[in-house]
Coordinates of C-alpha atoms and ligand atoms in Angstrom, one line a residue:
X1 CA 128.4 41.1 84.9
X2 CA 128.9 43.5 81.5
X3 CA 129.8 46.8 82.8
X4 CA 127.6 49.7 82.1
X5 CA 128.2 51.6 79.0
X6 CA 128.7 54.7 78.8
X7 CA 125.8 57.7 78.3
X8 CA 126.8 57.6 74.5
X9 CA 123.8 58.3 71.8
X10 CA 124.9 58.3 68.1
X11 CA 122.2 59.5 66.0
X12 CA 121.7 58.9 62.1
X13 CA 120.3 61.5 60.3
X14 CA 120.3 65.3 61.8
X15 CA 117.9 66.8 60.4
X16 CA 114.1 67.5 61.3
X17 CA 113.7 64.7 63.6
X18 CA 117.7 63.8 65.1
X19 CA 118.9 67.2 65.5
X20 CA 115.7 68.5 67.8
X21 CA 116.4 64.2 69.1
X22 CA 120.0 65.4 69.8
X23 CA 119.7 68.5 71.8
X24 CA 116.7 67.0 74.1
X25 CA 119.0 64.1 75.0
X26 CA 122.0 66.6 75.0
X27 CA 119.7 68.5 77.7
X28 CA 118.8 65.1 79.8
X29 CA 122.9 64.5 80.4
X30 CA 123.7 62.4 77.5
X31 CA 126.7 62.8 75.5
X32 CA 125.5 62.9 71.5
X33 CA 127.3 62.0 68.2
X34 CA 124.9 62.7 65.2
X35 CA 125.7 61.1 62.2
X36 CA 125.4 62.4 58.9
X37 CA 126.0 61.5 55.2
X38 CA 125.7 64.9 54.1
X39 CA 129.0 66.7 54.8
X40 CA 128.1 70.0 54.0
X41 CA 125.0 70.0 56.7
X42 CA 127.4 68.2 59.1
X43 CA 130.2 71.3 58.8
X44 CA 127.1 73.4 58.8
X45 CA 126.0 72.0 62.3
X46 CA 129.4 71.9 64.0
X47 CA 129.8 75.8 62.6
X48 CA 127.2 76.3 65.1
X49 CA 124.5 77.1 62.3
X50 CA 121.0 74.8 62.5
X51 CA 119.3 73.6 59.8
X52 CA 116.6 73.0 61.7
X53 CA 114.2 76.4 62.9
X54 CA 113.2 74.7 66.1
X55 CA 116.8 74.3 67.7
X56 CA 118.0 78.2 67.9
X57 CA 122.2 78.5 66.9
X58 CA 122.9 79.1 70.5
X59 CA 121.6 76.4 72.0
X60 CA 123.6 74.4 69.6
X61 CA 126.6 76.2 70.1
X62 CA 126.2 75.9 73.8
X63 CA 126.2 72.3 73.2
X64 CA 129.3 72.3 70.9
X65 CA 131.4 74.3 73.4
X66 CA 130.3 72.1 76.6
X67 CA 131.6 69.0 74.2
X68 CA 127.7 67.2 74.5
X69 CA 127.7 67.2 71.0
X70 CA 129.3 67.1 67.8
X71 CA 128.3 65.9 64.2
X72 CA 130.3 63.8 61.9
X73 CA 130.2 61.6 58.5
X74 CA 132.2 58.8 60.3
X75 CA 130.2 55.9 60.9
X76 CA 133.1 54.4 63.2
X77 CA 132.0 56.5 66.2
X78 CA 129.2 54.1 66.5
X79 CA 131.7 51.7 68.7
X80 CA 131.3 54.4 71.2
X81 CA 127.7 54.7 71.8
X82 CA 125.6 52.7 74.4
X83 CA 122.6 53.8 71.8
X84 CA 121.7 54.3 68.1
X85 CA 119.0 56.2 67.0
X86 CA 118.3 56.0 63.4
X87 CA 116.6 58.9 61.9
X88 CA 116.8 59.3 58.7
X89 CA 114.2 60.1 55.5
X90 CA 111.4 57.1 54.6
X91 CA 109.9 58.8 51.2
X92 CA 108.3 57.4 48.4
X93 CA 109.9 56.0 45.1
X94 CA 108.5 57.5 41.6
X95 CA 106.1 54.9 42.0
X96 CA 104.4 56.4 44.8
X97 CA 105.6 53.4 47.0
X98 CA 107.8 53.0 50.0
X99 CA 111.4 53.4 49.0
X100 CA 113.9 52.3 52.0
X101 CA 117.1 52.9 50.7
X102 CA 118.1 55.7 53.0
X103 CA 117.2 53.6 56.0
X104 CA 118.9 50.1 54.6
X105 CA 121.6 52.1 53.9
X106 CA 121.9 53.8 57.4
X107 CA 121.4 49.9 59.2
X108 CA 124.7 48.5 56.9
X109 CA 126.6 51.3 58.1
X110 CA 126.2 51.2 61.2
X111 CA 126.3 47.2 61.5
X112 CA 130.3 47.3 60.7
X113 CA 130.6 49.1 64.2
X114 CA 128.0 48.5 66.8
X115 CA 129.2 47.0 70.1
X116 CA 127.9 44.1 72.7
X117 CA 124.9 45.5 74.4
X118 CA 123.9 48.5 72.3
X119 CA 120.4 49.7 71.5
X120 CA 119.1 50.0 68.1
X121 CA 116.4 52.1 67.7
X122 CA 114.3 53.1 64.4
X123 CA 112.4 56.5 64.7
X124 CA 112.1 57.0 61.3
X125 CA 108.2 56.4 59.9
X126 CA 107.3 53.0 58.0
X127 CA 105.1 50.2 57.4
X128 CA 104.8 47.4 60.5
X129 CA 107.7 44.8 60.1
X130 CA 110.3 47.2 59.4
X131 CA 112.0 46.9 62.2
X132 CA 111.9 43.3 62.5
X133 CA 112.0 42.2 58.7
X134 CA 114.4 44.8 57.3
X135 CA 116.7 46.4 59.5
X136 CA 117.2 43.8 62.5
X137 CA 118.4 41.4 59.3
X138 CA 120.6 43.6 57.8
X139 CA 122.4 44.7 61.1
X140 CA 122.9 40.5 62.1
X141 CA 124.1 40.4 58.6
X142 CA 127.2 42.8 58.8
X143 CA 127.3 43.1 62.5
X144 CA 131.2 42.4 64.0
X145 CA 131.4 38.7 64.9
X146 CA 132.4 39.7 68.8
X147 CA 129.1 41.5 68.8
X148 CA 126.8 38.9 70.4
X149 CA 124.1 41.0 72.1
X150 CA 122.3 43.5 70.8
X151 CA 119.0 45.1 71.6
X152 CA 115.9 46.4 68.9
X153 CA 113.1 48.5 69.2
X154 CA 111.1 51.0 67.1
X155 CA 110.0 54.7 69.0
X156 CA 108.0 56.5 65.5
X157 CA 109.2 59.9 66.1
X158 CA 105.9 62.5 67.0
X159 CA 107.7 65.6 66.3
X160 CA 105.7 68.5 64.6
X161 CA 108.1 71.1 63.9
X162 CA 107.3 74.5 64.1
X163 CA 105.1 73.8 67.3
X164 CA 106.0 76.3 70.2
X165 CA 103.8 73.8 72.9
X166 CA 104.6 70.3 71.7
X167 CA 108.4 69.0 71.8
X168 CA 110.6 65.7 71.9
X169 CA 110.2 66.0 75.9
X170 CA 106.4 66.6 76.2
X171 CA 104.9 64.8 73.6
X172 CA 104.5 60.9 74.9
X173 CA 107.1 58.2 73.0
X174 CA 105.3 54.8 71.9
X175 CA 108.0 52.0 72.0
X176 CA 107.7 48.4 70.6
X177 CA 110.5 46.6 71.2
X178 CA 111.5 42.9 69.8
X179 CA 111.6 41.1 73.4
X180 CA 111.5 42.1 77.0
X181 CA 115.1 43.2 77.3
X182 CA 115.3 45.7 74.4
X183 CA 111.8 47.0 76.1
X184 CA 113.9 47.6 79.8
X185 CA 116.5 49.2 77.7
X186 CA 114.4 51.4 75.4
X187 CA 112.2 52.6 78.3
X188 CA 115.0 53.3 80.4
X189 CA 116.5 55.4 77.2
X190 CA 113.1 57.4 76.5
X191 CA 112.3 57.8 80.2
X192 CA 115.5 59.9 80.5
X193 CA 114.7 62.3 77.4
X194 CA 110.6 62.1 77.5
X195 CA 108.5 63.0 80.2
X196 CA 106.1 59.9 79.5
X197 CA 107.0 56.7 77.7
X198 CA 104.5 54.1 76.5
X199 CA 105.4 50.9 75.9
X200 CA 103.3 48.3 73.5
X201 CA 103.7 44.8 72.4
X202 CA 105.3 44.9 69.7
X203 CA 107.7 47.2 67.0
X204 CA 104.8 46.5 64.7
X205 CA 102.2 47.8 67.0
X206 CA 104.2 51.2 67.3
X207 CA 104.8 51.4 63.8
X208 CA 101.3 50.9 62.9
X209 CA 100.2 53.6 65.3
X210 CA 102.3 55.9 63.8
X211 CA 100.6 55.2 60.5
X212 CA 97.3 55.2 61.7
X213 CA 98.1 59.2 63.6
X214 CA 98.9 60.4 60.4
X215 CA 96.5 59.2 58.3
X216 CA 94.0 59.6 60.8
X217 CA 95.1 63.7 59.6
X218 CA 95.1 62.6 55.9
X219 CA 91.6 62.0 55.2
X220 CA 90.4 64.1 58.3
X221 CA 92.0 67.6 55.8
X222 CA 90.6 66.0 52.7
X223 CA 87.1 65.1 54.6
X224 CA 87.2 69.3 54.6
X225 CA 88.5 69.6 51.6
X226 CA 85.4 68.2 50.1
X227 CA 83.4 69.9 52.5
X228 CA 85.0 73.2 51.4
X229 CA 83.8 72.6 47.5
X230 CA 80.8 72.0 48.4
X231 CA 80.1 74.9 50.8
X232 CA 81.7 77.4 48.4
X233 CA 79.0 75.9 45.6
X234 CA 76.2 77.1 48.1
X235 CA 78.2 80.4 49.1
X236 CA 78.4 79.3 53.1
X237 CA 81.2 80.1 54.9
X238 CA 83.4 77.0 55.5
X239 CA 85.4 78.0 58.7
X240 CA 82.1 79.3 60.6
X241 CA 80.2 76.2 59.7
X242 CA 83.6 74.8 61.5
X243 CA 83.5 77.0 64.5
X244 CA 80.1 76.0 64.9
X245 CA 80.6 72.4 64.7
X246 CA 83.2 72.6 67.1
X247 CA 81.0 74.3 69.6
X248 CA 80.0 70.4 70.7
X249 CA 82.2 69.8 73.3
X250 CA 82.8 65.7 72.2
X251 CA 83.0 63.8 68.9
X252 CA 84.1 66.7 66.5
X253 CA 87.6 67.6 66.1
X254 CA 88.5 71.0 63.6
X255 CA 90.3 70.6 60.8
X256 CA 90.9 73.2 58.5
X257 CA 91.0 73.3 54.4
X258 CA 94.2 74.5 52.6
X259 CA 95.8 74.1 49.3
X260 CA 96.6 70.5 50.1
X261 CA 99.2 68.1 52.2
X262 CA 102.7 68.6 52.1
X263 CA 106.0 68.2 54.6
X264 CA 107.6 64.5 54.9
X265 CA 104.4 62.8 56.9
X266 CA 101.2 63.4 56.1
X267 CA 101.2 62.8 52.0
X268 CA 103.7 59.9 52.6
X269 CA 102.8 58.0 55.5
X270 CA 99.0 57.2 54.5
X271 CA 100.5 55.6 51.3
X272 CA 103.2 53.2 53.6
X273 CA 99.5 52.3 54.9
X274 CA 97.9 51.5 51.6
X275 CA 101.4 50.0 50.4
X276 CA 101.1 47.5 53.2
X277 CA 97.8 46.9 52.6
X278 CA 98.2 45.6 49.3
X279 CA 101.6 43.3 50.6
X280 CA 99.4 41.7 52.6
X281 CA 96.3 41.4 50.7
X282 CA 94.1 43.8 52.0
X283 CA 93.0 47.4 51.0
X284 CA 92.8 50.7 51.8
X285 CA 90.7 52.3 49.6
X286 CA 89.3 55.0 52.0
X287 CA 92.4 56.5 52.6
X288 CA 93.8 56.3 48.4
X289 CA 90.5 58.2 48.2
X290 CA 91.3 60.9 50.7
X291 CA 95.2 61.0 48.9
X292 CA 93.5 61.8 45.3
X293 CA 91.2 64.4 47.1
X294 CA 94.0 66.4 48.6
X295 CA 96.4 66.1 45.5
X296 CA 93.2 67.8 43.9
X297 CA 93.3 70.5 45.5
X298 CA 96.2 73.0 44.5
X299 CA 94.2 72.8 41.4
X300 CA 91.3 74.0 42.6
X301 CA 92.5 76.4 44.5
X302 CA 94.5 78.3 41.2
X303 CA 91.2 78.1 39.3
X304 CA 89.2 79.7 42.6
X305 CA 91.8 82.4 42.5
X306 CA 91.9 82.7 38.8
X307 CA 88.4 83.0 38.9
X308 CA 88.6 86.7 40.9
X309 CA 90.6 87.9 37.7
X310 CA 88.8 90.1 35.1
X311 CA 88.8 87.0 32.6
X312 CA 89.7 89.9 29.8
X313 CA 93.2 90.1 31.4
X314 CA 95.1 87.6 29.3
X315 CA 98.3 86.5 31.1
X316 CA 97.6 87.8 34.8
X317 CA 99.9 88.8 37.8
X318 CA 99.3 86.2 40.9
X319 CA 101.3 86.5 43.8
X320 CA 101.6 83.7 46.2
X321 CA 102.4 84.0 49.8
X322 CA 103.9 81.5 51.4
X323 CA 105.4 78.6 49.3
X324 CA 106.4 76.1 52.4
X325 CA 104.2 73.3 53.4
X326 CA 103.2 75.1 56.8
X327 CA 103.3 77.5 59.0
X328 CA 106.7 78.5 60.8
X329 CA 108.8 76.7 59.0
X330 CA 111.2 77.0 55.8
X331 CA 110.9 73.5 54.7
X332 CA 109.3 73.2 50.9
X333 CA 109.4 69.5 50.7
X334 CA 106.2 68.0 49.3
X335 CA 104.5 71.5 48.9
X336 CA 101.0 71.5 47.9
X337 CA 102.1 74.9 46.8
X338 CA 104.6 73.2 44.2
X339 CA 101.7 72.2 42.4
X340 CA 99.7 75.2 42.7
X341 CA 102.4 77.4 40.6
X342 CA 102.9 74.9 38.0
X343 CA 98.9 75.1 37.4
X344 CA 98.9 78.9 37.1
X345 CA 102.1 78.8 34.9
X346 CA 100.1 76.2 32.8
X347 CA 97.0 78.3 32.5
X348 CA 99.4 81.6 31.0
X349 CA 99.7 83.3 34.5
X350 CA 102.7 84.8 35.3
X351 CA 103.5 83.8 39.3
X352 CA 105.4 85.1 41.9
X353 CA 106.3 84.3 45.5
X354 CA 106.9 86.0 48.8
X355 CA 108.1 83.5 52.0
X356 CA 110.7 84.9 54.9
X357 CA 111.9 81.6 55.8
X358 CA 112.6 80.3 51.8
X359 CA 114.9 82.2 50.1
X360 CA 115.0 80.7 46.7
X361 CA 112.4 77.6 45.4
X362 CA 112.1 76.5 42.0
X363 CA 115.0 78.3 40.4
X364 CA 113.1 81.2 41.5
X365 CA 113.5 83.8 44.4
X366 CA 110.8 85.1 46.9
X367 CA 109.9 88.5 45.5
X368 CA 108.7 91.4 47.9
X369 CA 105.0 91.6 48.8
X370 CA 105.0 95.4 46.6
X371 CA 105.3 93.0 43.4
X372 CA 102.0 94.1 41.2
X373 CA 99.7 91.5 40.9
X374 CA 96.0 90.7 39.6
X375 CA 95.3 88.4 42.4
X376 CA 97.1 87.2 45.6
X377 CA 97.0 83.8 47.2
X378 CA 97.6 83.2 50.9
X379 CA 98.6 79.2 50.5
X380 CA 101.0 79.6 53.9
X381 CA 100.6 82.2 56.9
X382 CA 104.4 82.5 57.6
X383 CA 105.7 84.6 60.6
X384 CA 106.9 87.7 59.6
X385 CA 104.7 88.2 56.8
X386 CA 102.9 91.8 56.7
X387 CA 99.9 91.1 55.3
X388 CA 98.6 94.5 56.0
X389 CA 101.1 95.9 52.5
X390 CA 98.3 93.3 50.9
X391 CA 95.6 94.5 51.9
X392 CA 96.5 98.0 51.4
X393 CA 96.9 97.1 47.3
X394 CA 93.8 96.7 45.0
X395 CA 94.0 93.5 45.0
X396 CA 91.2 90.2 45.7
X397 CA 93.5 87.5 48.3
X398 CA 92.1 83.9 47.9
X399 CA 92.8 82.8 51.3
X400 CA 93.7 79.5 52.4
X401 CA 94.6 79.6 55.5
X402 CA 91.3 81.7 57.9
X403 CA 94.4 84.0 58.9
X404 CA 92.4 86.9 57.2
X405 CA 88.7 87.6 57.6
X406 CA 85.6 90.0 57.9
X407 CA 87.5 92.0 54.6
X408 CA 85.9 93.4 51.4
X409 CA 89.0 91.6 49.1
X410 CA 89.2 88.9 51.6
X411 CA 87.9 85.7 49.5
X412 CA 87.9 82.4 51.8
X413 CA 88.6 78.9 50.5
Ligands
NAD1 N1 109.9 66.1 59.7 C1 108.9 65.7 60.5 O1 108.1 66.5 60.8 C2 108.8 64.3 61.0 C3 108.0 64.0 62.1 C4 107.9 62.7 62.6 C5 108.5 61.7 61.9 N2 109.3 62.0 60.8 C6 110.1 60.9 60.2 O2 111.4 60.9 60.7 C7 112.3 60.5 59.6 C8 113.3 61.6 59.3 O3 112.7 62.7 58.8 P1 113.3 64.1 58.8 O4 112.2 65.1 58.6 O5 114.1 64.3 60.1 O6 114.3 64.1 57.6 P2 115.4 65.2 57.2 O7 115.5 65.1 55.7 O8 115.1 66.5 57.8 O9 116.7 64.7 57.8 C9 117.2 63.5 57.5 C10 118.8 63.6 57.6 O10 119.3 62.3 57.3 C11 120.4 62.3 56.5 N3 120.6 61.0 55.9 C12 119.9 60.5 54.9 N4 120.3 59.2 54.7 C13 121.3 59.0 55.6 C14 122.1 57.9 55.8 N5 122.0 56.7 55.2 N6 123.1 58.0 56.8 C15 123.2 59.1 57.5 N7 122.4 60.2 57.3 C16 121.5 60.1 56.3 C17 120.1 63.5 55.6 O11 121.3 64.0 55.0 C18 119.3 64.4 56.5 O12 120.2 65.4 57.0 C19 111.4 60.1 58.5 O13 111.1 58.7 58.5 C20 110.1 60.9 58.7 O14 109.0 60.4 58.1 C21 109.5 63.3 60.4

């Protein structure tokens, strides 16, 4: 009989998804390597610093000390581990389309070192047949020739960072696995970080899920988008025709308008969908639909706001608060708000911004909420924001968020 490996995880990638990955398994016993490319986030980690606003610097310094954890470039340590995680980036290419070079990448280098009996695991988001048709191939291909036996599955990570209620050990882990032994070993894996682990048929049932959750949020915000246009046209009140609709008590779930879809899921996992359609012949034209509605949006949210300006005032102040994609957290990537600015800078405004969690953004840094402005935008509620200094200027605040209402230079989506 093999003997049992030891409680070794090496993660790739520690960043939103295998750093918050690293401290629950660190917490449920195991002993974690995470791997990353990036050397400067890697000496930033073992510094005891996170990158990450979920995972506080205690806890990982608490983890650092005990010697649970530690990160490193070095691929090598992969010998060690009883179990790889991959979790590194999935974004689109400039043509909109998947681009897996981060992931390939991460599968060749950790081929060269992975041991008899280890589990592979892919959390990182893509189109069905990944696992199976891209990285299982590439890790057979470069794989040591003494390794014999090795074990697949896909777990699409459900993180939502940011969230104080739903984490790695609450939120329930879909796992497809490429035959019955990978399944054993990835439940028995999950079981020992997650509270409840669901297993399906196969990867590509698990990785279509995970496609399906998010774009189920896609077109549900640019369903309300539209809505919100429409409503505004007839001066009603979008977020109490939403309360009211959510009075029924089945077959209506809120969503909320904003300035659009940003972060590294919901405006790039839909289009993994509509990329796969088209591979395989079909089409997805209800959710490309949805994609172009929400891309439309930080336009029409500069013109609402330039629209409360005295049209007289030629090249007018806005200030915009809150530049990240959402709520509680410092991340800008994919920013509706991005798009937003470079409208108003089109149309002769002169912009500012004001975020405590993002210091600097488009060769630009956040400015303080006294900055003198024509109009205000509230694209993103951060924490920590007084809002109050707003309202006490003479200024109209598009909001975008329902953080602010029943005031006279309050103006809702
Ligand atoms: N961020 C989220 O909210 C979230 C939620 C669920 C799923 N996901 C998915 O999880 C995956 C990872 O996303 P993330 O937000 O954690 O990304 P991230 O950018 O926060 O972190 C990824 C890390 O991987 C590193 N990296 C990139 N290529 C590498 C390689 N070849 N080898 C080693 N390290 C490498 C980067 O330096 C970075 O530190 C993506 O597929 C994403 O769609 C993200």
């Amino acid at each position: 009989m093999t003997p049992q490996k030891p409680q070794i995880l090496a993660i790739i990638g520690q960043g939103y998804v295998g750093l918050p990955l690293a401290m629950a398994a660190v917490e449920a016993g195991w002993t974690v390597i995470g791997i990353d490319n990036f050397a400067a986030k890697v000496a930033q980690i073992n510094g005891g610093s996170s990158p990450v606003e979920d995972i506080s610097d205690t806890e990982l310094q608490v983890a650092i000390s005990n010697g649970a954890y530690n990160a490193t470039t070095d691929f090598s340590v992969v010998s060690q581990a009883s179990v790889v995680t991959i979790c590194v980036p999935t974004p689109l290419d400039s043509n909109r389309e998947p681009d897996l070079t981060l992931l390939r990448s991460a599968a060749t280098c950790i081929a060269s070192y992975v041991s008899n009996e280890t589990l592979i695991v892919s959390e990182s988001t893509s189109y069905p047949g990944t696992l199976r048709d891209v990285i299982i191939p590439i890790v057979n291909q470069h794989k040591p020739q003494s390794t014999r036996i090795l074990y697949f599955a896909c777990a699409p990570e459900r993180v939502n960072p940011g969230d104080a209620n739903w984490n790695q050990k609450n939120t329930p882990r879909l796992i497809g696995a490429i035959d019955a032994e990978s399944l054993t070993k990835a439940l028995a894996f999950y079981e020992s970080i997650c509270d409840t682990a669901i297993s399906v048929s196969t990867p590509e049932v698990a990785e279509a899920a995970k496609l399906l959750e998010n774009t189920f949020r896609l077109v549900n915000i640019a369903l309300i988008n539209e809505f919100t246009q429409i409503c505004w046209m007839s001066s009603i009140n979008i977020h109490e025709v939403i309360d009211a609709a959510a009075s029924k008590p089945y077959g209506f779930m809120p969503f909320r308008p904003g300035v659009g879809v940003g972060g590294h899921c919901i405006p790039i996992d839909p289009l993994y969908l509509t990329w796969w359609a088209r591979q395989i012949g079909g089409k997805a034209e209800f959710v490309e639909l949805a994609d172009s509605i929400n891309q439309a949006m930080p336009v029409y949210v500069a013109e609402r706001a330039l629209s409360l300006i005295n049209p007289s005032i030629k090249n007018p102040k806005v200030l915009i608060l809150g530049v990240a994609y959402k709520s509680g957290v410092g991340d800008v990537r994919e920013t509706p708000v991005s798009e937003l600015y470079d409208h108003l800078i089109a149309k002769g405004a002169v912009v500012a911004w004001h975020d405590p969690l993002v210091q600097s953004w488009k060769n630009t840094n956040s400015v303080n909420l006294q900055w003198e402005c024509d109009v205000a935008i509230l694209a993103t509620n951060q924490p920590g924001m007084d809002l109050e200094k707003i309202l006490d200027a003479d200024v109209q605040i598009l909001d975008c968020t329902n953080s602010l209402r029943n005031h006279p230079k309050i103006n809702p989506l």
